[in-house]
Short mmCIF file of C-alpha atoms in Angstrom, two decimals:
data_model
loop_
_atom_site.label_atom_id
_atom_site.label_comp_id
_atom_site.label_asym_id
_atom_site.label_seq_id
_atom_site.Cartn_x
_atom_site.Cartn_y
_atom_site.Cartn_z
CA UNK A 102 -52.40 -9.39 1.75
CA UNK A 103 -49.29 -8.46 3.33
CA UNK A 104 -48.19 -6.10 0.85
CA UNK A 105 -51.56 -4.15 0.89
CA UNK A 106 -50.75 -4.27 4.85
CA UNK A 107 -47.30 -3.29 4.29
CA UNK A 108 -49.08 -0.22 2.02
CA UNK A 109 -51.28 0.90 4.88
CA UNK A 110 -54.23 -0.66 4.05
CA UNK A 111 -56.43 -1.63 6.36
CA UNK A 112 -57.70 -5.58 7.18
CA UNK A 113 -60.99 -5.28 4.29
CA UNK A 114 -58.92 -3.30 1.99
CA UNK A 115 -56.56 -5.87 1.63
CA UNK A 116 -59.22 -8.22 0.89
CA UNK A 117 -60.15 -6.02 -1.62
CA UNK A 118 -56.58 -5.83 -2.80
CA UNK A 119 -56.26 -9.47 -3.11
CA UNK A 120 -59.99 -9.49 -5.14
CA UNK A 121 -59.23 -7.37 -7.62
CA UNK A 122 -55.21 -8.44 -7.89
CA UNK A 123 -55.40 -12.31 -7.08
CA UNK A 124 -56.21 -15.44 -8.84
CA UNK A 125 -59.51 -17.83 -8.86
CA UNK A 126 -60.88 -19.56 -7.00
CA UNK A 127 -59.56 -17.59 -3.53
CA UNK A 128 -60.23 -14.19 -5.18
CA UNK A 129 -63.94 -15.08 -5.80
CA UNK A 130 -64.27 -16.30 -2.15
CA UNK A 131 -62.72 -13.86 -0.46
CA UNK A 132 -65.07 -11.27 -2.72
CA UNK A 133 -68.08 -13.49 -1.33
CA UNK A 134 -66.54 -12.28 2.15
CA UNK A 135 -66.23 -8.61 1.74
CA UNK A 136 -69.82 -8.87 0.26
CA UNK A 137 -70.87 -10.86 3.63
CA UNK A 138 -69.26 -7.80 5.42
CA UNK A 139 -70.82 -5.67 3.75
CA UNK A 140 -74.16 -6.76 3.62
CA UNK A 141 -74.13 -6.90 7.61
CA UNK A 142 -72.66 -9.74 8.48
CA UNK A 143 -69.89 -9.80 11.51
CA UNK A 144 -66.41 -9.59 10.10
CA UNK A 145 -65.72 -12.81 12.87
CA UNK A 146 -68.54 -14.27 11.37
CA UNK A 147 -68.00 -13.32 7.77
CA UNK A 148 -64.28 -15.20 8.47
CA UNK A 149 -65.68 -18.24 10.03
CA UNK A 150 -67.94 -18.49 7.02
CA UNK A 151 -64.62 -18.17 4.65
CA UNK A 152 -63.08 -20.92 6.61
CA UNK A 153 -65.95 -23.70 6.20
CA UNK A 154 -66.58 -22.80 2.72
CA UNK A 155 -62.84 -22.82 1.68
CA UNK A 156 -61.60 -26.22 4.35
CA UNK A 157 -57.95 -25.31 3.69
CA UNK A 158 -55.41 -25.74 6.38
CA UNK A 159 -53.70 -22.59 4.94
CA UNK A 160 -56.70 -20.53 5.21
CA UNK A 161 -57.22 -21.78 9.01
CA UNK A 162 -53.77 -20.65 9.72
CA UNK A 163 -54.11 -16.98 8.26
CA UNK A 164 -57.76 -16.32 9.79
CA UNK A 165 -56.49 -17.67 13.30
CA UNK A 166 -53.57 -15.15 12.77
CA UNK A 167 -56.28 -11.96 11.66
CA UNK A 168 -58.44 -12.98 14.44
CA UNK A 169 -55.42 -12.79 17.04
CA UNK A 170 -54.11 -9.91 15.32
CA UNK A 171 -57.37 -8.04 15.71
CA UNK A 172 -57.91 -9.10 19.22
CA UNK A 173 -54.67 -8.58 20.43
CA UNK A 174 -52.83 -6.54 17.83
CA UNK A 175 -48.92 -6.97 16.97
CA UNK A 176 -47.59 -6.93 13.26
CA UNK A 177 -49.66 -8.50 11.11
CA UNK A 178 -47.89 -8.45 8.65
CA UNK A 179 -44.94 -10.16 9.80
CA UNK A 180 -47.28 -13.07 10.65
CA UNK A 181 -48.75 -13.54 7.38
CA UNK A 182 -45.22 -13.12 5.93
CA UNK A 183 -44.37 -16.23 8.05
CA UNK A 184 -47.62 -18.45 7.15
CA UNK A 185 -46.51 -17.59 3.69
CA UNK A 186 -43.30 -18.93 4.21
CA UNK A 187 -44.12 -21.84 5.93
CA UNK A 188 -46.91 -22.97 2.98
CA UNK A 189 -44.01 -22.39 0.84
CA UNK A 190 -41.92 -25.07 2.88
CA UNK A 191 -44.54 -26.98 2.93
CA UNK A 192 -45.92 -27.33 -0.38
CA UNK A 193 -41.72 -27.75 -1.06
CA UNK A 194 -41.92 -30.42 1.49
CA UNK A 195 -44.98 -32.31 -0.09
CA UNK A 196 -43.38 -32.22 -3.37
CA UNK A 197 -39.71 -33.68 -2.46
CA UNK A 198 -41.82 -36.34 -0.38
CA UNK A 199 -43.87 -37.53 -3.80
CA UNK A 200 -40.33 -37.76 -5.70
CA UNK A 201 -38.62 -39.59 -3.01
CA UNK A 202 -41.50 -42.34 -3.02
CA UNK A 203 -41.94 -42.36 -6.84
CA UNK A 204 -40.12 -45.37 -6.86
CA UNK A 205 -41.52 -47.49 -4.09
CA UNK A 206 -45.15 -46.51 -5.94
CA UNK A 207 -44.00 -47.48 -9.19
CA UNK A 208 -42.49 -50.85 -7.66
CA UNK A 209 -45.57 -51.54 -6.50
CA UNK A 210 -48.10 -51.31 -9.44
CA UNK A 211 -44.99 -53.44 -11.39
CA UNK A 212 -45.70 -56.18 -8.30
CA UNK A 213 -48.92 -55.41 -8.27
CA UNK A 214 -49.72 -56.14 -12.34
CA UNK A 215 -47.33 -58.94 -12.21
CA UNK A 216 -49.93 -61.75 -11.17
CA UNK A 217 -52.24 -60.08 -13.56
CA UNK A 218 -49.98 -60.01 -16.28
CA UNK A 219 -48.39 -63.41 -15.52
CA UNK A 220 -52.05 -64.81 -15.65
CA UNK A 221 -52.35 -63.23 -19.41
CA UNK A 222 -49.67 -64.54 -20.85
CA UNK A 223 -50.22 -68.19 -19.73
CA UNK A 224 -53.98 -68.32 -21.15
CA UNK A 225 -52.01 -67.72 -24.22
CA UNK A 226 -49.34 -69.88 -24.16
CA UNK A 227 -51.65 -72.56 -22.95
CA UNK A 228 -55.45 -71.47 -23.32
CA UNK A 229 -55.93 -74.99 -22.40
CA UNK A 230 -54.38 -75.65 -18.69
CA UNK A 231 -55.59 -72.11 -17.87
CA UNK A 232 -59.38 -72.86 -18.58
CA UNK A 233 -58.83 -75.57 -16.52
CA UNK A 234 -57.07 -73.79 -13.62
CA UNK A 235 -60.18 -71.68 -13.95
CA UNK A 236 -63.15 -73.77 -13.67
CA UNK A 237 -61.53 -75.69 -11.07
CA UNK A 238 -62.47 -75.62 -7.47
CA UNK A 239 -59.00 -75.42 -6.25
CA UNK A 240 -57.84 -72.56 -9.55
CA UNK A 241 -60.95 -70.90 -7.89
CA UNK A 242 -59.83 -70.72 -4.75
CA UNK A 243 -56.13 -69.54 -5.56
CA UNK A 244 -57.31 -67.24 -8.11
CA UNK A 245 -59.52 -65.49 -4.29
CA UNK A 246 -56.02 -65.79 -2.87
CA UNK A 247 -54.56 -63.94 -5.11
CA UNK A 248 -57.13 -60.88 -5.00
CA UNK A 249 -56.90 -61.08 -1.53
CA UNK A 250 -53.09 -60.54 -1.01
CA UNK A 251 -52.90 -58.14 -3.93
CA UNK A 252 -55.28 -56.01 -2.70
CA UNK A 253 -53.67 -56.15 0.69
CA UNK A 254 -50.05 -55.97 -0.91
CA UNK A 255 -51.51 -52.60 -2.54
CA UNK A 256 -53.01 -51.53 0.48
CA UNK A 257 -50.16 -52.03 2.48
CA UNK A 258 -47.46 -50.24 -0.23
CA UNK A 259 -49.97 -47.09 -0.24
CA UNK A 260 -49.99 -46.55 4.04
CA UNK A 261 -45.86 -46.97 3.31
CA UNK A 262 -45.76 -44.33 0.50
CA UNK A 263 -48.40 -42.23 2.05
CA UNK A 264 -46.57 -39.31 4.57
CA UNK A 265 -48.55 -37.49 6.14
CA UNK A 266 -47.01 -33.78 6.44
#
């Protein structure tokens, strides 16, 4: 869009230039906006439409900037150059945060399947004791213990990994 602004196109031409130039699925739903527009509907409206159909955060940030833009004026151009930028550094962001924590989630299934694993291996070795363990009261009652503190051990590895951008 900023290049068809940079061209001298105006605000629904550069819709147009990003329907006929861009890729699915935004292309398709910014075509169900210019037919919205054209049908009738209030370009504001038409955009507010766009933005609960679509939910992105990106999106948000570029109508808020055509709305101000058309309210107000200034170069919009320059400020869709900048959103672009900054989902670029974001998205950049995002990714260097999933490799950074690739480890601590990998440690965690490992910790997480050990029990599980651990369990496996002694049925083998012993199918005997482990039947036991398991129709026991008591082999009950650890084997609850266990599910417990896995599933918060799991829980509690996925709010450390997790980073919210």
């Amino acid at each position: 869009m900023s290049n068809a602004l940079k061209a001298g196109f105006s605000i629904p031409q550069a819709f147009e230039s990003v329907v006929r130039n861009g890729q699915e699925p935004i292309a398709q739903e910014f075509s169900v906006f210019l037919h919205e527009t054209r049908i009738g509907v209030r370009f504001e409206d038409a955009l507010q439409h766009l933005k609960e159909r679509v939910g992105s955060e990106e999106l948000t940030l570029m109508i808020s900037a055509i709305e101000t833009a058309r309210l107000t004026g200034g170069n919009l151009t320059e400020v869709l150059e900048k959103i672009a930028f900054t989902i670029r550094e974001r998205t950049r962001i995002e990714r260097r945060i999933l490799t950074l924590t690739a480890m601590g989630r990998l440690q965690g299934g490992v910790v997480a399947a050990l029990p599980v694993i651990l369990a496996i291996a002694m049925f083998f070795l012993d199918r005997r004791l482990m039947l036991n363990f398991f129709r026991s009261p008591l082999g009950m009652a650890v084997i609850g213990a266990v599910i417990l503190l896995e599933a918060a051990g799991i829980a509690l590895i996925r709010k450390i990994v997790k980073i919210d951008i």
